[in-house]
């Protein structure tokens, strides 16, 4: 704060909360802004489906608007949506969550993450997180007064987080492990045995596990293991899921948290005072997605898989070695052969060849040396982007 209160208005920085000053704006947004000012750009940047929401889902929401369903819903979310979700989780994972006390409908997984972290952290508590990871994880922890403790993951280990590395970071301040598989930005999927080892660490040290499974439906020739299904883990796992990716519903803003009664009640308190309820129209759409969205989802997954194979082969062929992603819709090639930082690579590629990718450094220190290429875009665009990238790499490749 300025010594003279009259000068305070000149230094807005002094009004701002230290916690907010501690975090940086998302590295992804900066690229969107640059991209928005250019023409003819092929974007492999944005992490969202290029498909419109399946029409039968949108139609249900339109009908609900015509009928005047435009009010708030229960804080927890519409009873019918919670019941459908409870059924879905039982059918898919054999997990029984009580729709009235263990399921909370949120404004995307984004809100569910924030609520979870705020509901469990006291100042100084530590949360163990893989690096690289989704941009929100460490910022949400810092905003809640906690400390993110990053655990490096490496391409040579398929970007899987190791239980031994997690355990080495456990202190008496550790509250939780926050993981998200299938992973953004790497596309990594964790096999059952490795998740079981993490469950063992959580059990022995009495840690909560926050499992962000927003990409659960997007796996290719492998099984997605839901963390809460591991023996004894349901009680200690806060399971986050959503509709944005599986049903191409990013703009509807619906997600959920499944957790034990106590954690769920704490999250609901924050939710009711800050958000009140998730968008009503989105909740109606989500009911339809759960009831009959599976076929549309399967079609989209099939198409992502086709694109995945093209982009991974293409990147490897042009000299950007790419680990084979088994989930989500991202390829994460190494750009180390160009000698550029990931930020330089992304910026020059955008300016010189009009292809947008996201620098790996936006996802943590271990993302340096990589870029994220989202393949939720048409095959024609992917092929054109690859041909532009080939020229770019040929120009700059050092080895
Ligand atoms: C890993 C991960 N978690 C959560 C989110 C947030 O999703 P939403 O708030 O749309 O449900 C995203 C979005 O890209 C993500 O990649």
GROMACS .gro file of C-alpha atoms and ligand atoms in nm:
model
  415
    1UNK     CA    1   0.000   0.000   0.000
    2UNK     CA    2   0.114   0.352  -0.070
    3UNK     CA    3   0.213   0.552   0.238
    4UNK     CA    4  -0.019   0.835   0.135
    5UNK     CA    5  -0.379   0.709   0.109
    6UNK     CA    6  -0.455   0.981  -0.146
    7UNK     CA    7  -0.202   0.823  -0.385
    8UNK     CA    8  -0.358   0.484  -0.355
    9UNK     CA    9  -0.584   0.522  -0.656
   10UNK     CA   10  -0.277   0.579  -0.873
   11UNK     CA   11  -0.141   0.241  -0.778
   12UNK     CA   12  -0.418  -0.003  -0.842
   13UNK     CA   13  -0.176  -0.283  -0.786
   14UNK     CA   14  -0.183  -0.203  -0.415
   15UNK     CA   15  -0.557  -0.272  -0.398
   16UNK     CA   16  -0.528  -0.616  -0.548
   17UNK     CA   17  -0.527  -0.935  -0.345
   18UNK     CA   18  -0.179  -1.087  -0.315
   19UNK     CA   19  -0.316  -1.429  -0.405
   20UNK     CA   20  -0.438  -1.301  -0.739
   21UNK     CA   21  -0.110  -1.125  -0.808
   22UNK     CA   22   0.062  -1.458  -0.750
   23UNK     CA   23  -0.104  -1.621  -1.051
   24UNK     CA   24  -0.056  -1.534  -1.419
   25UNK     CA   25  -0.324  -1.510  -1.686
   26UNK     CA   26  -0.368  -1.837  -1.873
   27UNK     CA   27  -0.094  -1.882  -2.136
   28UNK     CA   28  -0.360  -2.024  -2.365
   29UNK     CA   29  -0.573  -1.708  -2.369
   30UNK     CA   30  -0.279  -1.493  -2.485
   31UNK     CA   31  -0.259  -1.703  -2.801
   32UNK     CA   32  -0.633  -1.684  -2.863
   33UNK     CA   33  -0.611  -1.306  -2.849
   34UNK     CA   34  -0.324  -1.294  -3.098
   35UNK     CA   35  -0.504  -1.541  -3.323
   36UNK     CA   36  -0.829  -1.343  -3.316
   37UNK     CA   37  -0.651  -1.051  -3.482
   38UNK     CA   38  -0.524  -1.261  -3.777
   39UNK     CA   39  -0.684  -1.408  -4.088
   40UNK     CA   40  -0.634  -1.749  -4.249
   41UNK     CA   41  -0.510  -1.913  -3.933
   42UNK     CA   42  -0.557  -2.286  -3.876
   43UNK     CA   43  -0.609  -2.333  -3.508
   44UNK     CA   44  -0.485  -2.639  -3.326
   45UNK     CA   45  -0.497  -2.421  -3.018
   46UNK     CA   46  -0.839  -2.425  -2.862
   47UNK     CA   47  -0.918  -2.731  -2.650
   48UNK     CA   48  -1.275  -2.781  -2.755
   49UNK     CA   49  -1.470  -2.999  -2.997
   50UNK     CA   50  -1.523  -2.857  -3.345
   51UNK     CA   51  -1.862  -3.034  -3.357
   52UNK     CA   52  -2.182  -2.853  -3.269
   53UNK     CA   53  -2.375  -3.009  -2.982
   54UNK     CA   54  -2.580  -3.302  -3.119
   55UNK     CA   55  -2.913  -3.162  -3.234
   56UNK     CA   56  -3.136  -3.385  -3.018
   57UNK     CA   57  -2.962  -3.238  -2.712
   58UNK     CA   58  -2.997  -2.878  -2.828
   59UNK     CA   59  -3.359  -2.939  -2.924
   60UNK     CA   60  -3.455  -3.049  -2.572
   61UNK     CA   61  -3.308  -2.729  -2.435
   62UNK     CA   62  -3.499  -2.520  -2.690
   63UNK     CA   63  -3.822  -2.697  -2.596
   64UNK     CA   64  -3.756  -2.623  -2.230
   65UNK     CA   65  -3.711  -2.253  -2.309
   66UNK     CA   66  -4.035  -2.253  -2.505
   67UNK     CA   67  -4.207  -2.399  -2.203
   68UNK     CA   68  -4.064  -2.124  -1.986
   69UNK     CA   69  -3.808  -2.322  -1.786
   70UNK     CA   70  -3.594  -2.018  -1.725
   71UNK     CA   71  -3.574  -2.008  -1.346
   72UNK     CA   72  -3.306  -2.110  -1.097
   73UNK     CA   73  -3.292  -2.478  -1.014
   74UNK     CA   74  -3.216  -2.637  -0.678
   75UNK     CA   75  -2.863  -2.545  -0.565
   76UNK     CA   76  -2.758  -2.907  -0.611
   77UNK     CA   77  -2.892  -2.917  -0.967
   78UNK     CA   78  -3.221  -3.046  -1.111
   79UNK     CA   79  -3.334  -3.364  -0.930
   80UNK     CA   80  -3.392  -3.538  -1.265
   81UNK     CA   81  -3.035  -3.460  -1.375
   82UNK     CA   82  -2.889  -3.590  -1.049
   83UNK     CA   83  -3.095  -3.906  -1.077
   84UNK     CA   84  -2.985  -3.962  -1.437
   85UNK     CA   85  -2.626  -3.897  -1.339
   86UNK     CA   86  -2.650  -4.139  -1.050
   87UNK     CA   87  -2.783  -4.402  -1.291
   88UNK     CA   88  -2.508  -4.324  -1.544
   89UNK     CA   89  -2.232  -4.361  -1.286
   90UNK     CA   90  -2.382  -4.687  -1.168
   91UNK     CA   91  -2.421  -4.829  -1.519
   92UNK     CA   92  -2.075  -4.721  -1.635
   93UNK     CA   93  -1.864  -4.760  -1.324
   94UNK     CA   94  -2.077  -4.960  -1.078
   95UNK     CA   95  -2.048  -4.666  -0.838
   96UNK     CA   96  -2.349  -4.581  -0.622
   97UNK     CA   97  -2.378  -4.208  -0.545
   98UNK     CA   98  -2.682  -4.075  -0.362
   99UNK     CA   99  -2.833  -3.811  -0.595
  100UNK     CA  100  -2.951  -3.602  -0.297
  101UNK     CA  101  -2.631  -3.581  -0.098
  102UNK     CA  102  -2.334  -3.697  -0.303
  103UNK     CA  103  -2.379  -3.533  -0.642
  104UNK     CA  104  -2.349  -3.162  -0.715
  105UNK     CA  105  -2.413  -3.009  -1.058
  106UNK     CA  106  -2.166  -2.730  -1.132
  107UNK     CA  107  -2.078  -2.469  -1.393
  108UNK     CA  108  -1.845  -2.701  -1.580
  109UNK     CA  109  -1.561  -2.897  -1.428
  110UNK     CA  110  -1.398  -2.555  -1.387
  111UNK     CA  111  -1.632  -2.466  -1.104
  112UNK     CA  112  -1.619  -2.819  -0.961
  113UNK     CA  113  -1.239  -2.794  -0.938
  114UNK     CA  114  -1.250  -2.457  -0.765
  115UNK     CA  115  -1.519  -2.571  -0.520
  116UNK     CA  116  -1.335  -2.890  -0.436
  117UNK     CA  117  -1.011  -2.713  -0.365
  118UNK     CA  118  -1.173  -2.435  -0.162
  119UNK     CA  119  -1.380  -2.686   0.035
  120UNK     CA  120  -1.078  -2.885   0.153
  121UNK     CA  121  -0.781  -2.648   0.185
  122UNK     CA  122  -0.664  -2.448   0.482
  123UNK     CA  123  -0.392  -2.186   0.427
  124UNK     CA  124  -0.058  -2.353   0.365
  125UNK     CA  125  -0.203  -2.695   0.279
  126UNK     CA  126  -0.027  -2.869  -0.006
  127UNK     CA  127  -0.175  -3.037  -0.311
  128UNK     CA  128   0.036  -3.269  -0.525
  129UNK     CA  129  -0.014  -3.219  -0.900
  130UNK     CA  130   0.148  -3.369  -1.214
  131UNK     CA  131   0.355  -3.135  -1.433
  132UNK     CA  132   0.261  -3.061  -1.713
  133UNK     CA  133  -0.111  -3.034  -1.634
  134UNK     CA  134  -0.428  -2.845  -1.712
  135UNK     CA  135  -0.373  -2.472  -1.660
  136UNK     CA  136  -0.627  -2.429  -1.377
  137UNK     CA  137  -0.490  -2.681  -1.129
  138UNK     CA  138  -0.211  -2.489  -0.963
  139UNK     CA  139  -0.387  -2.151  -0.993
  140UNK     CA  140  -0.698  -2.285  -0.814
  141UNK     CA  141  -0.476  -2.416  -0.533
  142UNK     CA  142  -0.298  -2.080  -0.497
  143UNK     CA  143  -0.629  -1.889  -0.502
  144UNK     CA  144  -0.751  -2.110  -0.217
  145UNK     CA  145  -0.441  -2.021  -0.010
  146UNK     CA  146  -0.272  -2.355  -0.068
  147UNK     CA  147   0.059  -2.456  -0.220
  148UNK     CA  148   0.078  -2.661  -0.539
  149UNK     CA  149   0.354  -2.920  -0.527
  150UNK     CA  150   0.445  -3.023  -0.878
  151UNK     CA  151   0.560  -3.372  -0.969
  152UNK     CA  152   0.746  -3.391  -1.301
  153UNK     CA  153   0.622  -3.637  -1.561
  154UNK     CA  154   0.824  -3.733  -1.868
  155UNK     CA  155   0.767  -3.842  -2.226
  156UNK     CA  156   0.989  -4.148  -2.173
  157UNK     CA  157   0.738  -4.263  -1.907
  158UNK     CA  158   0.438  -4.186  -2.128
  159UNK     CA  159   0.371  -3.876  -1.915
  160UNK     CA  160   0.235  -4.099  -1.640
  161UNK     CA  161   0.275  -3.973  -1.286
  162UNK     CA  162   0.456  -4.218  -1.061
  163UNK     CA  163   0.334  -4.316  -0.716
  164UNK     CA  164   0.693  -4.316  -0.586
  165UNK     CA  165   0.744  -3.957  -0.709
  166UNK     CA  166   0.419  -3.855  -0.541
  167UNK     CA  167   0.515  -4.022  -0.217
  168UNK     CA  168   0.852  -3.845  -0.217
  169UNK     CA  169   0.665  -3.512  -0.207
  170UNK     CA  170   0.427  -3.597   0.077
  171UNK     CA  171   0.474  -3.381   0.389
  172UNK     CA  172   0.259  -3.325   0.697
  173UNK     CA  173   0.093  -3.038   0.505
  174UNK     CA  174  -0.019  -3.254   0.211
  175UNK     CA  175  -0.398  -3.264   0.184
  176UNK     CA  176  -0.465  -3.409  -0.156
  177UNK     CA  177  -0.337  -3.544  -0.485
  178UNK     CA  178  -0.495  -3.380  -0.790
  179UNK     CA  179  -0.477  -3.582  -1.110
  180UNK     CA  180  -0.649  -3.558  -1.445
  181UNK     CA  181  -0.636  -3.859  -1.679
  182UNK     CA  182  -0.688  -3.876  -1.974
  183UNK     CA  183  -0.459  -3.575  -1.955
  184UNK     CA  184  -0.460  -3.229  -2.095
  185UNK     CA  185  -0.210  -3.139  -2.250
  186UNK     CA  186  -0.035  -3.474  -2.311
  187UNK     CA  187  -0.320  -3.714  -2.393
  188UNK     CA  188  -0.172  -3.962  -2.144
  189UNK     CA  189  -0.396  -4.229  -1.991
  190UNK     CA  190  -0.295  -4.406  -1.670
  191UNK     CA  191  -0.312  -4.786  -1.656
  192UNK     CA  192  -0.493  -4.954  -1.368
  193UNK     CA  193  -0.182  -5.084  -1.190
  194UNK     CA  194  -0.020  -4.740  -1.175
  195UNK     CA  195  -0.340  -4.581  -1.047
  196UNK     CA  196  -0.364  -4.855  -0.786
  197UNK     CA  197  -0.015  -4.760  -0.665
  198UNK     CA  198  -0.129  -4.399  -0.629
  199UNK     CA  199  -0.436  -4.519  -0.439
  200UNK     CA  200  -0.202  -4.705  -0.207
  201UNK     CA  201  -0.001  -4.388  -0.136
  202UNK     CA  202  -0.324  -4.194  -0.074
  203UNK     CA  203  -0.447  -4.464   0.166
  204UNK     CA  204  -0.124  -4.488   0.364
  205UNK     CA  205  -0.090  -4.111   0.403
  206UNK     CA  206  -0.465  -4.048   0.438
  207UNK     CA  207  -0.480  -3.811   0.143
  208UNK     CA  208  -0.781  -3.714  -0.061
  209UNK     CA  209  -0.763  -3.770  -0.435
  210UNK     CA  210  -0.923  -3.518  -0.669
  211UNK     CA  211  -0.972  -3.695  -1.000
  212UNK     CA  212  -1.062  -3.475  -1.297
  213UNK     CA  213  -1.211  -3.719  -1.547
  214UNK     CA  214  -1.355  -3.473  -1.796
  215UNK     CA  215  -1.198  -3.671  -2.084
  216UNK     CA  216  -1.316  -4.012  -1.957
  217UNK     CA  217  -1.523  -4.075  -2.270
  218UNK     CA  218  -1.238  -3.985  -2.507
  219UNK     CA  219  -1.005  -4.287  -2.501
  220UNK     CA  220  -0.867  -4.479  -2.798
  221UNK     CA  221  -0.817  -4.854  -2.781
  222UNK     CA  222  -0.759  -4.842  -2.405
  223UNK     CA  223  -0.988  -4.856  -2.105
  224UNK     CA  224  -1.049  -4.549  -1.891
  225UNK     CA  225  -1.012  -4.637  -1.524
  226UNK     CA  226  -1.226  -4.426  -1.296
  227UNK     CA  227  -1.018  -4.359  -0.984
  228UNK     CA  228  -1.312  -4.394  -0.745
  229UNK     CA  229  -1.363  -4.754  -0.861
  230UNK     CA  230  -1.028  -4.864  -0.718
  231UNK     CA  231  -1.074  -5.071  -0.403
  232UNK     CA  232  -1.156  -4.851  -0.103
  233UNK     CA  233  -1.115  -4.528  -0.298
  234UNK     CA  234  -1.474  -4.407  -0.342
  235UNK     CA  235  -1.490  -4.243   0.002
  236UNK     CA  236  -1.163  -4.053  -0.042
  237UNK     CA  237  -1.199  -3.951  -0.404
  238UNK     CA  238  -1.363  -3.638  -0.532
  239UNK     CA  239  -1.462  -3.743  -0.879
  240UNK     CA  240  -1.512  -3.461  -1.129
  241UNK     CA  241  -1.680  -3.506  -1.464
  242UNK     CA  242  -1.856  -3.300  -1.723
  243UNK     CA  243  -2.037  -3.265  -2.051
  244UNK     CA  244  -1.811  -3.019  -2.237
  245UNK     CA  245  -1.587  -3.268  -2.416
  246UNK     CA  246  -1.782  -3.593  -2.451
  247UNK     CA  247  -2.096  -3.430  -2.592
  248UNK     CA  248  -1.945  -3.117  -2.753
  249UNK     CA  249  -2.116  -2.898  -2.495
  250UNK     CA  250  -1.847  -2.651  -2.386
  251UNK     CA  251  -2.077  -2.349  -2.401
  252UNK     CA  252  -2.357  -2.502  -2.195
  253UNK     CA  253  -2.133  -2.494  -1.886
  254UNK     CA  254  -2.234  -2.811  -1.705
  255UNK     CA  255  -2.013  -3.035  -1.494
  256UNK     CA  256  -2.046  -3.229  -1.173
  257UNK     CA  257  -1.870  -3.344  -0.859
  258UNK     CA  258  -1.934  -3.682  -0.699
  259UNK     CA  259  -1.803  -3.701  -0.344
  260UNK     CA  260  -1.887  -3.824   0.002
  261UNK     CA  261  -2.164  -3.640   0.190
  262UNK     CA  262  -1.937  -3.419   0.404
  263UNK     CA  263  -1.720  -3.294   0.121
  264UNK     CA  264  -2.022  -3.252  -0.103
  265UNK     CA  265  -2.207  -3.047   0.163
  266UNK     CA  266  -1.907  -2.816   0.203
  267UNK     CA  267  -1.877  -2.768  -0.170
  268UNK     CA  268  -2.249  -2.696  -0.191
  269UNK     CA  269  -2.216  -2.417   0.066
  270UNK     CA  270  -1.961  -2.236  -0.150
  271UNK     CA  271  -2.161  -2.307  -0.465
  272UNK     CA  272  -2.486  -2.171  -0.319
  273UNK     CA  273  -2.328  -1.842  -0.214
  274UNK     CA  274  -2.127  -1.786  -0.530
  275UNK     CA  275  -2.309  -1.946  -0.821
  276UNK     CA  276  -2.647  -2.053  -0.680
  277UNK     CA  277  -2.720  -2.304  -0.953
  278UNK     CA  278  -2.576  -2.417  -1.286
  279UNK     CA  279  -2.755  -2.282  -1.598
  280UNK     CA  280  -3.105  -2.432  -1.620
  281UNK     CA  281  -3.101  -2.469  -1.999
  282UNK     CA  282  -2.766  -2.649  -1.980
  283UNK     CA  283  -2.899  -2.888  -1.717
  284UNK     CA  284  -3.193  -2.981  -1.940
  285UNK     CA  285  -2.949  -3.049  -2.223
  286UNK     CA  286  -2.731  -3.259  -1.991
  287UNK     CA  287  -3.030  -3.481  -1.898
  288UNK     CA  288  -3.082  -3.556  -2.266
  289UNK     CA  289  -2.708  -3.618  -2.315
  290UNK     CA  290  -2.709  -3.877  -2.037
  291UNK     CA  291  -3.032  -4.040  -2.156
  292UNK     CA  292  -2.950  -4.070  -2.523
  293UNK     CA  293  -2.622  -3.900  -2.612
  294UNK     CA  294  -2.410  -4.213  -2.625
  295UNK     CA  295  -2.440  -4.275  -3.001
  296UNK     CA  296  -2.346  -3.918  -3.092
  297UNK     CA  297  -2.059  -3.930  -2.849
  298UNK     CA  298  -1.933  -4.259  -2.995
  299UNK     CA  299  -1.940  -4.111  -3.347
  300UNK     CA  300  -1.734  -3.812  -3.239
  301UNK     CA  301  -1.482  -4.034  -3.060
  302UNK     CA  302  -1.442  -4.242  -3.375
  303UNK     CA  303  -1.372  -3.929  -3.576
  304UNK     CA  304  -1.122  -3.799  -3.316
  305UNK     CA  305  -0.945  -4.132  -3.336
  306UNK     CA  306  -0.906  -4.099  -3.715
  307UNK     CA  307  -0.762  -3.752  -3.673
  308UNK     CA  308  -0.539  -3.866  -3.388
  309UNK     CA  309  -0.371  -4.122  -3.609
  310UNK     CA  310  -0.315  -3.870  -3.889
  311UNK     CA  311  -0.170  -3.600  -3.666
  312UNK     CA  312   0.058  -3.829  -3.465
  313UNK     CA  313   0.202  -3.987  -3.778
  314UNK     CA  314   0.230  -3.648  -3.949
  315UNK     CA  315   0.414  -3.487  -3.657
  316UNK     CA  316   0.658  -3.777  -3.631
  317UNK     CA  317   0.717  -3.767  -4.008
  318UNK     CA  318   0.806  -3.397  -4.010
  319UNK     CA  319   1.057  -3.442  -3.731
  320UNK     CA  320   0.855  -3.346  -3.426
  321UNK     CA  321   0.864  -3.668  -3.220
  322UNK     CA  322   0.525  -3.730  -3.071
  323UNK     CA  323   0.428  -3.964  -2.790
  324UNK     CA  324   0.112  -4.158  -2.882
  325UNK     CA  325  -0.177  -4.000  -2.694
  326UNK     CA  326  -0.437  -4.253  -2.582
  327UNK     CA  327  -0.698  -4.009  -2.461
  328UNK     CA  328  -0.845  -3.657  -2.484
  329UNK     CA  329  -0.785  -3.477  -2.816
  330UNK     CA  330  -0.432  -3.344  -2.789
  331UNK     CA  331  -0.098  -3.436  -2.945
  332UNK     CA  332   0.207  -3.314  -2.754
  333UNK     CA  333   0.511  -3.327  -2.985
  334UNK     CA  334   0.864  -3.238  -2.881
  335UNK     CA  335   1.000  -2.929  -3.057
  336UNK     CA  336   1.344  -2.957  -2.899
  337UNK     CA  337   1.513  -3.019  -3.237
  338UNK     CA  338   1.436  -2.659  -3.340
  339UNK     CA  339   1.631  -2.514  -3.049
  340UNK     CA  340   1.343  -2.276  -2.976
  341UNK     CA  341   1.152  -2.238  -2.652
  342UNK     CA  342   0.795  -2.357  -2.683
  343UNK     CA  343   0.676  -1.999  -2.665
  344UNK     CA  344   0.908  -1.886  -2.948
  345UNK     CA  345   0.802  -2.187  -3.155
  346UNK     CA  346   0.431  -2.115  -3.110
  347UNK     CA  347   0.466  -1.744  -3.175
  348UNK     CA  348   0.679  -1.783  -3.489
  349UNK     CA  349   0.464  -2.066  -3.624
  350UNK     CA  350   0.159  -1.845  -3.584
  351UNK     CA  351   0.315  -1.539  -3.745
  352UNK     CA  352   0.510  -1.715  -4.022
  353UNK     CA  353   0.282  -2.006  -4.114
  354UNK     CA  354  -0.050  -1.911  -3.957
  355UNK     CA  355  -0.087  -2.226  -3.750
  356UNK     CA  356  -0.186  -2.187  -3.386
  357UNK     CA  357  -0.057  -2.432  -3.125
  358UNK     CA  358  -0.015  -2.378  -2.751
  359UNK     CA  359   0.333  -2.361  -2.596
  360UNK     CA  360   0.393  -2.649  -2.358
  361UNK     CA  361   0.526  -2.406  -2.098
  362UNK     CA  362   0.167  -2.283  -2.046
  363UNK     CA  363   0.107  -2.618  -1.870
  364UNK     CA  364   0.404  -2.611  -1.636
  365UNK     CA  365   0.783  -2.623  -1.640
  366UNK     CA  366   0.788  -2.981  -1.767
  367UNK     CA  367   0.585  -2.873  -2.069
  368UNK     CA  368   0.884  -2.672  -2.196
  369UNK     CA  369   1.021  -2.825  -2.516
  370UNK     CA  370   0.673  -2.933  -2.633
  371UNK     CA  371   0.366  -2.776  -2.792
  372UNK     CA  372   0.005  -2.882  -2.760
  373UNK     CA  373  -0.180  -2.948  -3.085
  374UNK     CA  374  -0.553  -3.002  -3.045
  375UNK     CA  375  -0.689  -3.234  -3.312
  376UNK     CA  376  -1.054  -3.155  -3.251
  377UNK     CA  377  -1.058  -2.988  -3.591
  378UNK     CA  378  -1.131  -3.115  -3.943
  379UNK     CA  379  -0.897  -3.363  -4.112
  380UNK     CA  380  -0.849  -3.119  -4.399
  381UNK     CA  381  -0.731  -2.850  -4.155
  382UNK     CA  382  -0.506  -3.097  -3.976
  383UNK     CA  383  -0.344  -3.196  -4.306
  384UNK     CA  384  -0.296  -2.834  -4.412
  385UNK     CA  385  -0.155  -2.747  -4.069
  386UNK     CA  386   0.091  -3.037  -4.095
  387UNK     CA  387   0.210  -2.924  -4.435
  388UNK     CA  388   0.267  -2.568  -4.305
  389UNK     CA  389   0.446  -2.705  -4.000
  390UNK     CA  390   0.668  -2.919  -4.223
  391UNK     CA  391   0.796  -2.605  -4.401
  392UNK     CA  392   0.848  -2.432  -4.070
  393UNK     CA  393   1.040  -2.719  -3.914
  394UNK     CA  394   1.255  -2.766  -4.225
  395UNK     CA  395   1.356  -2.398  -4.194
  396UNK     CA  396   1.455  -2.415  -3.829
  397UNK     CA  397   1.553  -2.769  -3.751
  398UNK     CA  398   1.899  -2.782  -3.594
  399UNK     CA  399   1.964  -3.155  -3.570
  400LIG     C1  400  -0.849  -3.126  -1.787
  400LIG     C2  401  -0.960  -3.026  -1.790
  400LIG     N1  402  -1.036  -3.012  -1.681
  400LIG     C3  403  -1.136  -2.923  -1.679
  400LIG     C4  404  -1.165  -2.842  -1.788
  400LIG     C5  405  -1.278  -2.744  -1.777
  400LIG     O1  406  -1.389  -2.790  -1.846
  400LIG     P1  407  -1.535  -2.734  -1.831
  400LIG     O2  408  -1.532  -2.624  -1.731
  400LIG     O3  409  -1.576  -2.687  -1.967
  400LIG     O4  410  -1.619  -2.849  -1.785
  400LIG     C6  411  -1.090  -2.856  -1.905
  400LIG     C7  412  -1.115  -2.772  -2.022
  400LIG     O5  413  -1.040  -2.765  -2.116
  400LIG     C8  414  -0.984  -2.951  -1.906
  400LIG     O6  415  -0.907  -2.969  -2.014
   0.00000   0.00000   0.00000
